[in-house]
């Protein structure tokens, strides 16, 4: 898909992006894309189990407490 793109094609694509988003909004767009990429990278590389094994949804209570006050 990307293999057939040449210089003029890329220039047209960049021009369309500038028209759609406007020049002042492009730095904010790049920043949000970078943050999203960092979050995705962190989530993918985490050591947490994917299927939820070993995770508890409730915090553990200290032993010896009965829950009644």
PDB file of C-alpha atoms in Angstrom:
ATOM      1  CA  UNK A   1       0.000   0.000   0.000  1.00  0.00           C
ATOM      2  CA  UNK A   2       2.688   2.514   0.990  1.00  0.00           C
ATOM      3  CA  UNK A   3       5.202   1.124  -1.503  1.00  0.00           C
ATOM      4  CA  UNK A   4       3.625   2.974  -4.442  1.00  0.00           C
ATOM      5  CA  UNK A   5       3.853   6.438  -2.832  1.00  0.00           C
ATOM      6  CA  UNK A   6       6.332   8.814  -4.379  1.00  0.00           C
ATOM      7  CA  UNK A   7       7.393  12.361  -3.525  1.00  0.00           C
ATOM      8  CA  UNK A   8       4.469  14.179  -5.160  1.00  0.00           C
ATOM      9  CA  UNK A   9       1.983  11.850  -3.484  1.00  0.00           C
ATOM     10  CA  UNK A  10       3.450  12.561  -0.054  1.00  0.00           C
ATOM     11  CA  UNK A  11       3.389  16.314  -0.708  1.00  0.00           C
ATOM     12  CA  UNK A  12      -0.312  16.129  -1.575  1.00  0.00           C
ATOM     13  CA  UNK A  13      -1.046  14.088   1.565  1.00  0.00           C
ATOM     14  CA  UNK A  14       0.814  16.571   3.792  1.00  0.00           C
ATOM     15  CA  UNK A  15      -1.010  19.458   2.103  1.00  0.00           C
ATOM     16  CA  UNK A  16      -4.388  17.828   2.777  1.00  0.00           C
ATOM     17  CA  UNK A  17      -3.453  17.225   6.420  1.00  0.00           C
ATOM     18  CA  UNK A  18      -2.470  20.885   6.835  1.00  0.00           C
ATOM     19  CA  UNK A  19      -5.764  21.954   5.255  1.00  0.00           C
ATOM     20  CA  UNK A  20      -7.816  19.672   7.509  1.00  0.00           C
ATOM     21  CA  UNK A  21      -6.140  20.408  10.813  1.00  0.00           C
ATOM     22  CA  UNK A  22      -4.667  23.844  10.232  1.00  0.00           C
ATOM     23  CA  UNK A  23      -1.051  24.785  10.858  1.00  0.00           C
ATOM     24  CA  UNK A  24      -1.541  25.961  14.482  1.00  0.00           C
ATOM     25  CA  UNK A  25      -3.139  22.647  15.521  1.00  0.00           C
ATOM     26  CA  UNK A  26      -0.418  20.374  14.117  1.00  0.00           C
ATOM     27  CA  UNK A  27       1.958  20.604  17.130  1.00  0.00           C
ATOM     28  CA  UNK A  28      -0.879  19.662  19.493  1.00  0.00           C
ATOM     29  CA  UNK A  29      -1.819  16.785  17.204  1.00  0.00           C
ATOM     30  CA  UNK A  30       1.770  15.522  17.167  1.00  0.00           C
ATOM     31  CA  UNK A  31       1.983  15.793  20.958  1.00  0.00           C
ATOM     32  CA  UNK A  32      -1.206  13.793  21.480  1.00  0.00           C
ATOM     33  CA  UNK A  33      -0.035  11.136  19.022  1.00  0.00           C
ATOM     34  CA  UNK A  34       3.253  10.846  20.902  1.00  0.00           C
ATOM     35  CA  UNK A  35       1.468  10.490  24.236  1.00  0.00           C
ATOM     36  CA  UNK A  36      -0.822   7.840  22.785  1.00  0.00           C
ATOM     37  CA  UNK A  37       2.155   5.938  21.410  1.00  0.00           C
ATOM     38  CA  UNK A  38       3.895   6.050  24.794  1.00  0.00           C
ATOM     39  CA  UNK A  39       0.788   4.781  26.578  1.00  0.00           C
ATOM     40  CA  UNK A  40       0.353   1.973  24.049  1.00  0.00           C
ATOM     41  CA  UNK A  41       4.020   0.996  24.347  1.00  0.00           C
ATOM     42  CA  UNK A  42       3.798   0.949  28.148  1.00  0.00           C
ATOM     43  CA  UNK A  43       0.637  -1.182  28.104  1.00  0.00           C
ATOM     44  CA  UNK A  44       2.041  -3.655  25.589  1.00  0.00           C
ATOM     45  CA  UNK A  45       5.334  -4.094  27.435  1.00  0.00           C
ATOM     46  CA  UNK A  46       3.795  -4.440  30.904  1.00  0.00           C
ATOM     47  CA  UNK A  47       4.313  -7.726  32.717  1.00  0.00           C
ATOM     48  CA  UNK A  48       0.677  -7.973  33.773  1.00  0.00           C
ATOM     49  CA  UNK A  49      -1.184 -11.084  32.665  1.00  0.00           C
ATOM     50  CA  UNK A  50      -3.388 -10.430  29.663  1.00  0.00           C
ATOM     51  CA  UNK A  51      -6.301 -12.675  30.614  1.00  0.00           C
ATOM     52  CA  UNK A  52      -6.572 -11.365  34.178  1.00  0.00           C
ATOM     53  CA  UNK A  53      -5.209 -14.411  35.999  1.00  0.00           C
ATOM     54  CA  UNK A  54      -3.848 -13.617  39.414  1.00  0.00           C
ATOM     55  CA  UNK A  55      -5.495 -10.215  39.622  1.00  0.00           C
ATOM     56  CA  UNK A  56      -8.020  -9.368  42.282  1.00  0.00           C
ATOM     57  CA  UNK A  57     -10.614  -6.682  41.845  1.00  0.00           C
ATOM     58  CA  UNK A  58     -11.080  -6.094  45.580  1.00  0.00           C
ATOM     59  CA  UNK A  59      -8.355  -4.790  47.892  1.00  0.00           C
ATOM     60  CA  UNK A  60      -7.254  -7.293  50.480  1.00  0.00           C
ATOM     61  CA  UNK A  61      -8.283  -6.659  54.076  1.00  0.00           C
ATOM     62  CA  UNK A  62      -5.741  -6.958  56.858  1.00  0.00           C
ATOM     63  CA  UNK A  63      -6.170 -10.134  58.881  1.00  0.00           C
ATOM     64  CA  UNK A  64      -7.927  -9.756  62.181  1.00  0.00           C
ATOM     65  CA  UNK A  65     -10.515  -7.251  61.073  1.00  0.00           C
ATOM     66  CA  UNK A  66     -14.138  -8.301  61.191  1.00  0.00           C
ATOM     67  CA  UNK A  67     -15.590  -5.419  59.253  1.00  0.00           C
ATOM     68  CA  UNK A  68     -17.902  -4.346  62.099  1.00  0.00           C
ATOM     69  CA  UNK A  69     -17.257  -1.076  63.899  1.00  0.00           C
TER      70      UNK A  69
END
